[in-house]
JSON list of C-alpha atoms in Angstrom, two decimals:
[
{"chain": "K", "resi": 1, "resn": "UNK", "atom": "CA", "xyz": [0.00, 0.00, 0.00]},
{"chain": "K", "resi": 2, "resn": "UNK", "atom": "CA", "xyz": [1.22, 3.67, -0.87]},
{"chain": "K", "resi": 3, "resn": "UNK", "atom": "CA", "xyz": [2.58, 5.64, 2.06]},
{"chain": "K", "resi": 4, "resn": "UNK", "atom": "CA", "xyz": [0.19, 7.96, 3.36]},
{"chain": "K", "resi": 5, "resn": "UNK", "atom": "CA", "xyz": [0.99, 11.42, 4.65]},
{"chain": "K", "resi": 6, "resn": "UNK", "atom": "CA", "xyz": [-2.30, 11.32, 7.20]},
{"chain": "K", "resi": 7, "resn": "UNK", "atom": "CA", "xyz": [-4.21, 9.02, 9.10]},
{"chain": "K", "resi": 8, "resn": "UNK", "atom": "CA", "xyz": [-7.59, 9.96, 9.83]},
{"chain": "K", "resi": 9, "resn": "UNK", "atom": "CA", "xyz": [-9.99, 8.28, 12.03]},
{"chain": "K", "resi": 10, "resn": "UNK", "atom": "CA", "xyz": [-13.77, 9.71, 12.25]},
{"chain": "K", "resi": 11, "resn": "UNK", "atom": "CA", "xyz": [-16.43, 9.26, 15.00]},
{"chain": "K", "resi": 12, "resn": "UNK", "atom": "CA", "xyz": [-19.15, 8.35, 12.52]},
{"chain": "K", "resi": 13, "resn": "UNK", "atom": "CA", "xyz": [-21.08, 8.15, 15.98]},
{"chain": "K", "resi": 14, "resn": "UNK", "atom": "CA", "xyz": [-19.03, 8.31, 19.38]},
{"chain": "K", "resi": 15, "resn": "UNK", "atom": "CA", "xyz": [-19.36, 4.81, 19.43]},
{"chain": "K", "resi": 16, "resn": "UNK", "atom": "CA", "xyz": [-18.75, 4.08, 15.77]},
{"chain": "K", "resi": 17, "resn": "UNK", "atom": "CA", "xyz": [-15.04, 4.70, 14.77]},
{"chain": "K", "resi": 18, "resn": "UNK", "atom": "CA", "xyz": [-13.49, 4.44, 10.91]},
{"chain": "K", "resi": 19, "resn": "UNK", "atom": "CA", "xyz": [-10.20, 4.71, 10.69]},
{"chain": "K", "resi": 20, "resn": "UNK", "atom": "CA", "xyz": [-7.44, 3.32, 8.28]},
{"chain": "K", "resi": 21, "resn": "UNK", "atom": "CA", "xyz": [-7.58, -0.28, 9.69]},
{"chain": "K", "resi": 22, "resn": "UNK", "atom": "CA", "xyz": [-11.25, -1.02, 8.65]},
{"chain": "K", "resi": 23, "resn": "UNK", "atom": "CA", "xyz": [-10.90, 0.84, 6.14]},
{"chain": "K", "resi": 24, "resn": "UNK", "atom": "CA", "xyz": [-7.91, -1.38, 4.34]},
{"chain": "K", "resi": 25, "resn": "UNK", "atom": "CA", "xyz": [-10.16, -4.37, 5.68]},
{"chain": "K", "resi": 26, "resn": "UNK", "atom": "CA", "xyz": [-13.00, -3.66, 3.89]},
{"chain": "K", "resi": 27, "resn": "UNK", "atom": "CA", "xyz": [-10.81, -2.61, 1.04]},
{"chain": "K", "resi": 28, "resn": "UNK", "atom": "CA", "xyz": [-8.74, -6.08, 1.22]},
{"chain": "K", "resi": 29, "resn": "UNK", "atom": "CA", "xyz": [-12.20, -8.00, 0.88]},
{"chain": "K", "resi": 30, "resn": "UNK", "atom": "CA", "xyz": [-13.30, -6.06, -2.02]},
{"chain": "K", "resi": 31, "resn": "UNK", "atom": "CA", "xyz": [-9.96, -6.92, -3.01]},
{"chain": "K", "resi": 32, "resn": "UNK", "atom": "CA", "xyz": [-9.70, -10.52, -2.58]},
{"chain": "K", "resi": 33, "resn": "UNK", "atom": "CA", "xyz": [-13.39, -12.01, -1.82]},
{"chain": "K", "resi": 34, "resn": "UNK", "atom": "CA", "xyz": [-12.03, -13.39, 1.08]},
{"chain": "K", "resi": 35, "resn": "UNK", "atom": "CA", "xyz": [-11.95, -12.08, 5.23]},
{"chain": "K", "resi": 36, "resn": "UNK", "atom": "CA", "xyz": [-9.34, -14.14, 5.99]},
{"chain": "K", "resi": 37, "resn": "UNK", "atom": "CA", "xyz": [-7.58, -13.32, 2.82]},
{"chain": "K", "resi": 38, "resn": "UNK", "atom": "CA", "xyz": [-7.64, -9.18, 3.57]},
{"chain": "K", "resi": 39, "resn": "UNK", "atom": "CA", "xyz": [-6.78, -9.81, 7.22]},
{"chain": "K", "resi": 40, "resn": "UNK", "atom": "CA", "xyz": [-3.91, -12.08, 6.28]},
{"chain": "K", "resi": 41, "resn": "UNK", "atom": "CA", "xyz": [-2.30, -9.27, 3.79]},
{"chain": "K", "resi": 42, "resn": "UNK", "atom": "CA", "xyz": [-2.32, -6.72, 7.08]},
{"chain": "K", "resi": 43, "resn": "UNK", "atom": "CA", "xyz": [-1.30, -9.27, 9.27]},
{"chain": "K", "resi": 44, "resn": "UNK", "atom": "CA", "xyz": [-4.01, -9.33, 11.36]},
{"chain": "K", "resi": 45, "resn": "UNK", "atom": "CA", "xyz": [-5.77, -12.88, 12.52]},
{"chain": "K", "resi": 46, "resn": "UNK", "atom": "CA", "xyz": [-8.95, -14.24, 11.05]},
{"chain": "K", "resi": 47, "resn": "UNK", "atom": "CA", "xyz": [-10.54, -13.33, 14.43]},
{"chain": "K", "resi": 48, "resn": "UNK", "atom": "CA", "xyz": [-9.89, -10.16, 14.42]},
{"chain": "K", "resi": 49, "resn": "UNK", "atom": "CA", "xyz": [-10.44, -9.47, 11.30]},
{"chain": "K", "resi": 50, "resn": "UNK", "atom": "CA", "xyz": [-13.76, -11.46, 11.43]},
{"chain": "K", "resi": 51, "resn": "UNK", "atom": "CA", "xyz": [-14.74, -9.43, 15.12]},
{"chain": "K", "resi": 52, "resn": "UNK", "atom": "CA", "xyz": [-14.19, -6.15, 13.34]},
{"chain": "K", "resi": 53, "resn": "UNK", "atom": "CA", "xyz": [-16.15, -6.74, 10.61]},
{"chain": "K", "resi": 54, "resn": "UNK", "atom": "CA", "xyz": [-19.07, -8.20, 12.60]},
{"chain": "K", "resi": 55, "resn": "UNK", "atom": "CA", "xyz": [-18.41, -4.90, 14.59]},
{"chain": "K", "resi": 56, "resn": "UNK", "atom": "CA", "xyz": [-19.18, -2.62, 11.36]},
{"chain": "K", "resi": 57, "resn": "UNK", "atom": "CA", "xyz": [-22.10, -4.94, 10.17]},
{"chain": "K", "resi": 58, "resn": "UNK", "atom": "CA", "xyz": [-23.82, -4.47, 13.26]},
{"chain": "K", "resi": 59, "resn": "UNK", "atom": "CA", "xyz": [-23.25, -0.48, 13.52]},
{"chain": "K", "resi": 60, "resn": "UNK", "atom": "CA", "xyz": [-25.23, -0.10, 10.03]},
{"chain": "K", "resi": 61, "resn": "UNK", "atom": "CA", "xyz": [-28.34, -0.41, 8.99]},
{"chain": "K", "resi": 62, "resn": "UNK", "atom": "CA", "xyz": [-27.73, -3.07, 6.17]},
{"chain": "K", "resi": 63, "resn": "UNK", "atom": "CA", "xyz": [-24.58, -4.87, 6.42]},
{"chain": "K", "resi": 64, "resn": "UNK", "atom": "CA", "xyz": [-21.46, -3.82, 4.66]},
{"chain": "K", "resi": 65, "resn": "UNK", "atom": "CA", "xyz": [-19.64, -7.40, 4.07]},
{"chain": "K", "resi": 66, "resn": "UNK", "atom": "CA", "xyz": [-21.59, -10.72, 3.12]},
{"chain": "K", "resi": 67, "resn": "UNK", "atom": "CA", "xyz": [-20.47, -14.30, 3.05]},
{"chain": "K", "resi": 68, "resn": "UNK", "atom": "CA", "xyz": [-20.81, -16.23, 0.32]},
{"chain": "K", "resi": 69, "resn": "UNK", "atom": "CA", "xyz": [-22.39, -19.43, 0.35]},
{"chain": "K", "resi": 70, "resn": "UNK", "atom": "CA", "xyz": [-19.67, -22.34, 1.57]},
{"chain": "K", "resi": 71, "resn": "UNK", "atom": "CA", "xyz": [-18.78, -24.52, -1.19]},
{"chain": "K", "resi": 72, "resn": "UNK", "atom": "CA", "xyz": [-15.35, -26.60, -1.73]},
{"chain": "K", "resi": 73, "resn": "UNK", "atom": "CA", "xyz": [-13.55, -23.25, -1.28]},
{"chain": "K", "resi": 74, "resn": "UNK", "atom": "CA", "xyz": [-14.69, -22.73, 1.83]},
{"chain": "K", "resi": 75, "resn": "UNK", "atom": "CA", "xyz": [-16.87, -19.58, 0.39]},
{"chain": "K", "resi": 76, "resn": "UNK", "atom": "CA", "xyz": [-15.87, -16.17, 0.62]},
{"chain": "K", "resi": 77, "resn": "UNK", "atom": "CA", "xyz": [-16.88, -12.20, 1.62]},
{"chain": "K", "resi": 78, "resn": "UNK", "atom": "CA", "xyz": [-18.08, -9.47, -0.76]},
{"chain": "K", "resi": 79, "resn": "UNK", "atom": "CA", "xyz": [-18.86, -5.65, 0.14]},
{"chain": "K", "resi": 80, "resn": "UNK", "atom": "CA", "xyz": [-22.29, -4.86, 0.11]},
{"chain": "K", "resi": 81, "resn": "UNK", "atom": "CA", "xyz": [-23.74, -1.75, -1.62]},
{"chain": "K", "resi": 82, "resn": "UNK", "atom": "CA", "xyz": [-23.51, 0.04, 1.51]},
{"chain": "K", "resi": 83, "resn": "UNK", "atom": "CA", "xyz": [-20.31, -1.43, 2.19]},
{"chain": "K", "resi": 84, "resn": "UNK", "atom": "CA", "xyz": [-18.63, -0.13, -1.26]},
{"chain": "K", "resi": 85, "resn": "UNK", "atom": "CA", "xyz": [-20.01, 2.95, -0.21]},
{"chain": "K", "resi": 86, "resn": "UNK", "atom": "CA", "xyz": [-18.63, 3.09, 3.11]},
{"chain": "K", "resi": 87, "resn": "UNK", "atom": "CA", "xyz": [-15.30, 2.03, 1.63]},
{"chain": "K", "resi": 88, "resn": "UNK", "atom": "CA", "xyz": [-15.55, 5.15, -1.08]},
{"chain": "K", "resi": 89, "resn": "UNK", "atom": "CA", "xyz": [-16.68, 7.72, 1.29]},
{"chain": "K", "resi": 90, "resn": "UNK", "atom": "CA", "xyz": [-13.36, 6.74, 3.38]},
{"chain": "K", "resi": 91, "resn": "UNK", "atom": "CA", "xyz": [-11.32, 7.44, 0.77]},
{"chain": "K", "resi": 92, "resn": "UNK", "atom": "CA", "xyz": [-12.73, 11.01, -0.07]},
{"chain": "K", "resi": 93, "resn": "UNK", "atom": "CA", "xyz": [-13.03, 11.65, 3.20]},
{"chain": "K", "resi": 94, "resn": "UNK", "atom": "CA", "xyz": [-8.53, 10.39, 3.22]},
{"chain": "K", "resi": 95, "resn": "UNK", "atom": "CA", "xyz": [-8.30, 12.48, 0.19]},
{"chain": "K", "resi": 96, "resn": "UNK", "atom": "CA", "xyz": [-9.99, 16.00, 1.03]},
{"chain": "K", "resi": 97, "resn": "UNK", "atom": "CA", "xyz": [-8.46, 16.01, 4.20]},
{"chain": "K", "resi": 98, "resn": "UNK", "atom": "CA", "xyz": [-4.99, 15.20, 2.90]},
{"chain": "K", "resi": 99, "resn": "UNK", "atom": "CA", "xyz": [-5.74, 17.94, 0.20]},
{"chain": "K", "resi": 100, "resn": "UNK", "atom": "CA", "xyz": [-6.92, 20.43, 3.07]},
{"chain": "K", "resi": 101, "resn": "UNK", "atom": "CA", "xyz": [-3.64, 19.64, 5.35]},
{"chain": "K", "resi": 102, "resn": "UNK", "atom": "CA", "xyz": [-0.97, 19.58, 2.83]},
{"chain": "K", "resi": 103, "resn": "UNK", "atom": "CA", "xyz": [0.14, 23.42, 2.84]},
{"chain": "K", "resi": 104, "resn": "UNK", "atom": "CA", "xyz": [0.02, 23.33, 6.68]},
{"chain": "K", "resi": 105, "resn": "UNK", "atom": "CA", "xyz": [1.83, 20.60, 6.41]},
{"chain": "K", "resi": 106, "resn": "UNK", "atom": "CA", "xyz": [4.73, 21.98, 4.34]},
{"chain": "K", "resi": 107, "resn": "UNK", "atom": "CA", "xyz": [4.76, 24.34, 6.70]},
{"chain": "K", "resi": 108, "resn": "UNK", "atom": "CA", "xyz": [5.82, 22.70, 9.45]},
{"chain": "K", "resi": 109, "resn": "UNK", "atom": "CA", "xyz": [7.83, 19.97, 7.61]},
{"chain": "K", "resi": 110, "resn": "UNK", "atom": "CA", "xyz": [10.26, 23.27, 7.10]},
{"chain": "K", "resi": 111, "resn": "UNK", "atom": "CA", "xyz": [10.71, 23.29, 10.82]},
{"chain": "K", "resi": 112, "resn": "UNK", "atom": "CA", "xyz": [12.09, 20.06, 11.45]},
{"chain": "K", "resi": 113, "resn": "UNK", "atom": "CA", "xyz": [15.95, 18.68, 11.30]},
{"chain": "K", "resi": 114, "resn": "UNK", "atom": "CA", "xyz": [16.94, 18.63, 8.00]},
{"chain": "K", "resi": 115, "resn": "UNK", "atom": "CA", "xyz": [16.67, 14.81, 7.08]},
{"chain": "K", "resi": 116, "resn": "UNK", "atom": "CA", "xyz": [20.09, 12.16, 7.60]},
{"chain": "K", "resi": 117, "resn": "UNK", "atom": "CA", "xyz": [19.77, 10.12, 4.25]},
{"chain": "S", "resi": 1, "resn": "UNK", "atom": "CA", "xyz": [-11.57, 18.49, 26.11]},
{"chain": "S", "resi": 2, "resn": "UNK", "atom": "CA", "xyz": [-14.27, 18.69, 23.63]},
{"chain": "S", "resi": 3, "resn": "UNK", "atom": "CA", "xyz": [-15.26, 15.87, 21.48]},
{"chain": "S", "resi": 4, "resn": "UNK", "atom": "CA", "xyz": [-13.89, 15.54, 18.08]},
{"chain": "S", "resi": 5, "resn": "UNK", "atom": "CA", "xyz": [-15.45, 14.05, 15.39]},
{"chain": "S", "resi": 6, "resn": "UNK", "atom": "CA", "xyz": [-11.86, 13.26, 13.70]},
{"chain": "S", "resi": 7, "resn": "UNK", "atom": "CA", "xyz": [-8.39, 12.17, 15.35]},
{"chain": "S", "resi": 8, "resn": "UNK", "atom": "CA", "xyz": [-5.53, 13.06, 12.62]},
{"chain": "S", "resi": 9, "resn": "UNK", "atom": "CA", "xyz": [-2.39, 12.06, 12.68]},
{"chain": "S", "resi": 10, "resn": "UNK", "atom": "CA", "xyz": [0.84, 13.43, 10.38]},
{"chain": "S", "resi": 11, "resn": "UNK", "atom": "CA", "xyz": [3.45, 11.99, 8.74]},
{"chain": "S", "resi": 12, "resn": "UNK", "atom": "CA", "xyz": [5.87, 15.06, 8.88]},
{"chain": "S", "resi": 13, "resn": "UNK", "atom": "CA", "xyz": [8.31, 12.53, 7.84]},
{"chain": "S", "resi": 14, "resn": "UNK", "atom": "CA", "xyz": [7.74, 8.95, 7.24]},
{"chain": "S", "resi": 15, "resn": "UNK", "atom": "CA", "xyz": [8.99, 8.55, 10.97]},
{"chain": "S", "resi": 16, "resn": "UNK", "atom": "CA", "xyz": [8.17, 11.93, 12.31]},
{"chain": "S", "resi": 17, "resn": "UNK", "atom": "CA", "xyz": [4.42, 11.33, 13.37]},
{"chain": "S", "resi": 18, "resn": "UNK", "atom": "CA", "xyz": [2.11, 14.11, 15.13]},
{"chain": "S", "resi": 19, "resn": "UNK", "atom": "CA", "xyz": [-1.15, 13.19, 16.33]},
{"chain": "S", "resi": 20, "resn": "UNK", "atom": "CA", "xyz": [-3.71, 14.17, 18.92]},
{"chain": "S", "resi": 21, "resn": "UNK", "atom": "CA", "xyz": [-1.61, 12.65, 21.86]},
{"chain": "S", "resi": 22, "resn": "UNK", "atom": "CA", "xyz": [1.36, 15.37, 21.24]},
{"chain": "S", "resi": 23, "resn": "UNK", "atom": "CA", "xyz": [-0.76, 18.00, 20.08]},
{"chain": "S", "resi": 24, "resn": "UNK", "atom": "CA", "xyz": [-2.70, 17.34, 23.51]},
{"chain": "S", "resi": 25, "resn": "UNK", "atom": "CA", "xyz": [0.31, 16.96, 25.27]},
{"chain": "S", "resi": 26, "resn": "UNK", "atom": "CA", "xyz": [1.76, 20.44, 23.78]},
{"chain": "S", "resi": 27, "resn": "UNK", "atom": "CA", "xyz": [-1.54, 21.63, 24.55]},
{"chain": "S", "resi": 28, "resn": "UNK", "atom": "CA", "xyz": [-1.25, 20.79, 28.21]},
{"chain": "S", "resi": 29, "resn": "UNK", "atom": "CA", "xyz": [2.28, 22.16, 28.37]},
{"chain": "S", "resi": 30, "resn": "UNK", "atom": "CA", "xyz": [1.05, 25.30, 27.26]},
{"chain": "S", "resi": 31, "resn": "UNK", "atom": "CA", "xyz": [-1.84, 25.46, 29.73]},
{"chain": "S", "resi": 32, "resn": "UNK", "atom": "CA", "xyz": [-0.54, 23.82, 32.97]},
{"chain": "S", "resi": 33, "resn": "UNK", "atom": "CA", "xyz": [3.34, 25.21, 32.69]},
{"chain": "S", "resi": 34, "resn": "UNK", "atom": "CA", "xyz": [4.51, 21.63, 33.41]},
{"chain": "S", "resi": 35, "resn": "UNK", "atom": "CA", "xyz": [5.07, 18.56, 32.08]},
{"chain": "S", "resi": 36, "resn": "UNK", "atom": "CA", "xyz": [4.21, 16.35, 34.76]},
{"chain": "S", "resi": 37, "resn": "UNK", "atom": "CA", "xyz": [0.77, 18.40, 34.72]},
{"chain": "S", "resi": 38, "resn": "UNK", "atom": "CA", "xyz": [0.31, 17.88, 30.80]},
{"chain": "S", "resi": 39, "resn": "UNK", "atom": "CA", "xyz": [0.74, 14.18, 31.31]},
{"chain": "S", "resi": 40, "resn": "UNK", "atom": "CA", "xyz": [-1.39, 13.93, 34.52]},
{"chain": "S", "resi": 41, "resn": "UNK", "atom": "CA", "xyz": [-4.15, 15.43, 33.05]},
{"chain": "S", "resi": 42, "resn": "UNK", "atom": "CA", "xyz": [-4.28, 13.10, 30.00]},
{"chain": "S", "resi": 43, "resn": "UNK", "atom": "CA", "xyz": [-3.74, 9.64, 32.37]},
{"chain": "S", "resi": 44, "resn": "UNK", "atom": "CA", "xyz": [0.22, 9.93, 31.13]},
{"chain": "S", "resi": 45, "resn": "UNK", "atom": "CA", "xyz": [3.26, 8.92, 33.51]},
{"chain": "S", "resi": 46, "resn": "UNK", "atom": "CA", "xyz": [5.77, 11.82, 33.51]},
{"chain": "S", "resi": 47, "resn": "UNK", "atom": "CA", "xyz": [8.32, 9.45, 32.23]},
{"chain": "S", "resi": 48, "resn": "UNK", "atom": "CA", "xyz": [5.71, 8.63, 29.19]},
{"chain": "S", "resi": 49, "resn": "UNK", "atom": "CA", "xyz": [5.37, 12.79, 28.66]},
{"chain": "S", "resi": 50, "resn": "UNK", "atom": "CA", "xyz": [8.78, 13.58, 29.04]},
{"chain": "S", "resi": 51, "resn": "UNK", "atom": "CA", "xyz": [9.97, 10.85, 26.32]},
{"chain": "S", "resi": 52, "resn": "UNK", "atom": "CA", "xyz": [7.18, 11.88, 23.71]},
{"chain": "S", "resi": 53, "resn": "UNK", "atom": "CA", "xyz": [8.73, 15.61, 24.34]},
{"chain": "S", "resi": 54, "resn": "UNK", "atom": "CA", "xyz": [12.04, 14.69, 23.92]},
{"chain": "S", "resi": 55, "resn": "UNK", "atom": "CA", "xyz": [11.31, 12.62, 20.53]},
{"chain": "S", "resi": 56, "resn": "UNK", "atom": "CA", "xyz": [9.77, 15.94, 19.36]},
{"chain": "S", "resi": 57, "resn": "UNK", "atom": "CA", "xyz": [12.23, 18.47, 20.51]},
{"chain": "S", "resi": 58, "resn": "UNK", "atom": "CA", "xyz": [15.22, 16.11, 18.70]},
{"chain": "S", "resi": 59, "resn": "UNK", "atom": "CA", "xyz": [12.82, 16.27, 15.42]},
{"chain": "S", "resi": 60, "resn": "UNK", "atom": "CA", "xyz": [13.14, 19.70, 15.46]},
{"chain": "S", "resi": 61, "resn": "UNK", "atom": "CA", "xyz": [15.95, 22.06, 14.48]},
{"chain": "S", "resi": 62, "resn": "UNK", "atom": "CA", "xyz": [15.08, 24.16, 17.74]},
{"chain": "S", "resi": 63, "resn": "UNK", "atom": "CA", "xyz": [13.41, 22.33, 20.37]},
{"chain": "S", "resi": 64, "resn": "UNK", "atom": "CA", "xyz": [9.43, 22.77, 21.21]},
{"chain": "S", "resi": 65, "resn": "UNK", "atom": "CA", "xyz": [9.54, 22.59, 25.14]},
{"chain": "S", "resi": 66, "resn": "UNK", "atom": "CA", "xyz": [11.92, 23.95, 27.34]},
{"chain": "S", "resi": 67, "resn": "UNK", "atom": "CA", "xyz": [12.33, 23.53, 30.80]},
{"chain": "S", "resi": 68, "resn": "UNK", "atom": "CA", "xyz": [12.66, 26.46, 33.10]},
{"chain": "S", "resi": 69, "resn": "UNK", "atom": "CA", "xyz": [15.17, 26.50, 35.82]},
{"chain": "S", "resi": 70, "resn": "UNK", "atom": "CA", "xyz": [14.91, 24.34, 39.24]},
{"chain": "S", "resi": 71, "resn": "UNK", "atom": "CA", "xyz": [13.65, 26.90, 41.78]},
{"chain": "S", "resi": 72, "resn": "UNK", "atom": "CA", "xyz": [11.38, 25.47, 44.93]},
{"chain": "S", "resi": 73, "resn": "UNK", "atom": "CA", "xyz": [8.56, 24.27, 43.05]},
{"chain": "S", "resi": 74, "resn": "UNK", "atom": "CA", "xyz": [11.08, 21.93, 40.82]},
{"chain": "S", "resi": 75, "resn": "UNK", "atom": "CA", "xyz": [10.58, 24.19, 37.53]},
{"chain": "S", "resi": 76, "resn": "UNK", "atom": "CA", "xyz": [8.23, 23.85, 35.01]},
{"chain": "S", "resi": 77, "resn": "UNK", "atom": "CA", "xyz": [8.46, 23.78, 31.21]},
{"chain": "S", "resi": 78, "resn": "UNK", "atom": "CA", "xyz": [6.81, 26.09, 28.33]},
{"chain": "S", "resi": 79, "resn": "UNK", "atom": "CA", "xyz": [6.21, 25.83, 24.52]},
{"chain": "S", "resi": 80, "resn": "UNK", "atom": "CA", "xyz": [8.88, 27.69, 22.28]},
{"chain": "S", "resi": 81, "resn": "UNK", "atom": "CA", "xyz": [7.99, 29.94, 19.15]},
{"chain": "S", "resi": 82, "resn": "UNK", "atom": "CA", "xyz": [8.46, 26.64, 17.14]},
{"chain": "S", "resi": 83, "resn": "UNK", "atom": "CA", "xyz": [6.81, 24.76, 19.87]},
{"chain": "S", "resi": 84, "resn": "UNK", "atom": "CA", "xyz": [3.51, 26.97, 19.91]},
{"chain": "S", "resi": 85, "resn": "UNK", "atom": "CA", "xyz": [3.81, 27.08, 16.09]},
{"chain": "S", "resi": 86, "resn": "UNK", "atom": "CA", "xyz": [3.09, 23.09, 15.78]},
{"chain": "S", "resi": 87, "resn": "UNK", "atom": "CA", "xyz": [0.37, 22.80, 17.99]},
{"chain": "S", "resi": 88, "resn": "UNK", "atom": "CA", "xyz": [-1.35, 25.69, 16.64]},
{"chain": "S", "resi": 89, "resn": "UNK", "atom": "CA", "xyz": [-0.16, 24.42, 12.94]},
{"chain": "S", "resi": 90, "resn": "UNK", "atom": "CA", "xyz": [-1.40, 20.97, 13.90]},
{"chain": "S", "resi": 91, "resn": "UNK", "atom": "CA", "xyz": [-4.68, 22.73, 15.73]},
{"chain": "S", "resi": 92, "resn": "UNK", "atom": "CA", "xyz": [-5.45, 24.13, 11.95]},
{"chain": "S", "resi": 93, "resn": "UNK", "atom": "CA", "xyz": [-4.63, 21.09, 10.36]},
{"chain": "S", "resi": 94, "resn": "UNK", "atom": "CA", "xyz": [-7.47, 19.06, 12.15]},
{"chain": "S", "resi": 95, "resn": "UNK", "atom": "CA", "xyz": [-9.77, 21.93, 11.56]},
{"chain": "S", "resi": 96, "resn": "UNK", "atom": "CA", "xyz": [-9.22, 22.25, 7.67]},
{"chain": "S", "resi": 97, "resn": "UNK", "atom": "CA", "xyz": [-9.83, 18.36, 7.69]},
{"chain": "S", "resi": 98, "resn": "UNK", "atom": "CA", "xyz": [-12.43, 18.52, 9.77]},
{"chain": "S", "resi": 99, "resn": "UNK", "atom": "CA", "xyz": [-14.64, 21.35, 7.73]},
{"chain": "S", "resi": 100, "resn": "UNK", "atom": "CA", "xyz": [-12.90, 19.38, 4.63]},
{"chain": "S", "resi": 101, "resn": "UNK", "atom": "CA", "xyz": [-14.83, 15.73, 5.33]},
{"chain": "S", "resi": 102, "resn": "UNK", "atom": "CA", "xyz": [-17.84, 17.10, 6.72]},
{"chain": "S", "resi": 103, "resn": "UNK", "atom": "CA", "xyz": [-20.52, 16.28, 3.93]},
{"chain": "S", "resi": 104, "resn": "UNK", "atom": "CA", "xyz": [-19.21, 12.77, 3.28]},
{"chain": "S", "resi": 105, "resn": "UNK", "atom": "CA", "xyz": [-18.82, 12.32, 7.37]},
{"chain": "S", "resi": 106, "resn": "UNK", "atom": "CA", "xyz": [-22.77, 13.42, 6.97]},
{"chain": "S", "resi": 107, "resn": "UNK", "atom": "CA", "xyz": [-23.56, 10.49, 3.96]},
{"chain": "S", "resi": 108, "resn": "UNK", "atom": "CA", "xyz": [-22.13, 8.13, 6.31]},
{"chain": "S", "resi": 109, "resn": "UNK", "atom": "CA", "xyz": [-23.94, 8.65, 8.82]},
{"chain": "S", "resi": 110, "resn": "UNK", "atom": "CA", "xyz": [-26.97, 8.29, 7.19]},
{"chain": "S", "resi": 111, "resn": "UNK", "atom": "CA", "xyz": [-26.26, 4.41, 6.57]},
{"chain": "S", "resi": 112, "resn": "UNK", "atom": "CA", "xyz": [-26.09, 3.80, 10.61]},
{"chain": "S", "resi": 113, "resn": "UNK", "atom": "CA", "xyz": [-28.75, 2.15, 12.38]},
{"chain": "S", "resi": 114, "resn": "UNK", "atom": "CA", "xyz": [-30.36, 4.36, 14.78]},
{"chain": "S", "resi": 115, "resn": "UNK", "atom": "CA", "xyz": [-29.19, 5.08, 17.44]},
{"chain": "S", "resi": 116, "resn": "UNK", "atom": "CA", "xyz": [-30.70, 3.89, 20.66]},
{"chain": "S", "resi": 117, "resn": "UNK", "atom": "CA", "xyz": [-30.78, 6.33, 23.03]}
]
């Protein structure tokens, strides 16, 4: 994944946080079809990955990931509707505040040691 | 502190991060005089404040905090002109994102389940 100059994390509720981890989650299973698959690229467990999914599900009104039916694969995970939108509306949100920051930014970037290379 | 709907965090450098815990801490310094008062106030040990400080002020060409000499009360510490130029830098930074992610923060919200109140 591309470095990123921010991180941003919003309280969709105070009790409802998106931040860059679900964010790459839900992007790694729109990715790969798979849960275990977009946990596994951020090194995170199935569980975990699996917990903070079933986290976001429950926090919206429709679901944003659904299983696939089983099959000799072992099935698989897709973004919902909702779900790609949640996904996109991260990424704008990433993007128009990294747009908004970035003179600030330069500003105080000219305040710091100059770099050891 | 007021609740914020974001938490940002900067790369100013790939490992020169500044986020709401130093901005806070800054904050504190400014407010309190101390750094033992900055990091009491947000739950921090003083040895916890006075690392994150010192990571900062080596970042920096000049340092952000300096400590005032000894005296009875054991000295305290205040912001520098670069110092108070980061946190309020960083303090415009999270508002320009804020303002900047507003109407998408506002789609999002839409998709949540009620809230139960």
């Amino acid at each position: 994944m591309e470095r990123r100059t921010i991180s941003l994390r919003v309280a969709l509720r105070p009790d409802t946080l998106l931040g860059p981890g679900k964010a790459d989650l839900l992007q790694g299973i729109r990715d790969t079809g798979s849960i275990a698959a977009a946990g596994r690229r951020m090194g995170m467990s199935y569980k975990r990955a699996w917990y903070l999914i079933d986290t976001l599900n429950n926090s919206f009104e429709e679901p944003l990931v659904v299983a696939s039916k089983g099959g000799r694969t072992g099935g698989g995970a897709q973004l919902t509707t909702p779900g790609n939108a949640v996904l996109d509306g991260y990424r704008r949100m990433e993007a128009a505040a990294t747009s908004a920051v970035a003179d600030e930014l330069a500003h105080l970037v000219e305040l710091l040691k100059p770099a050891i290379d």
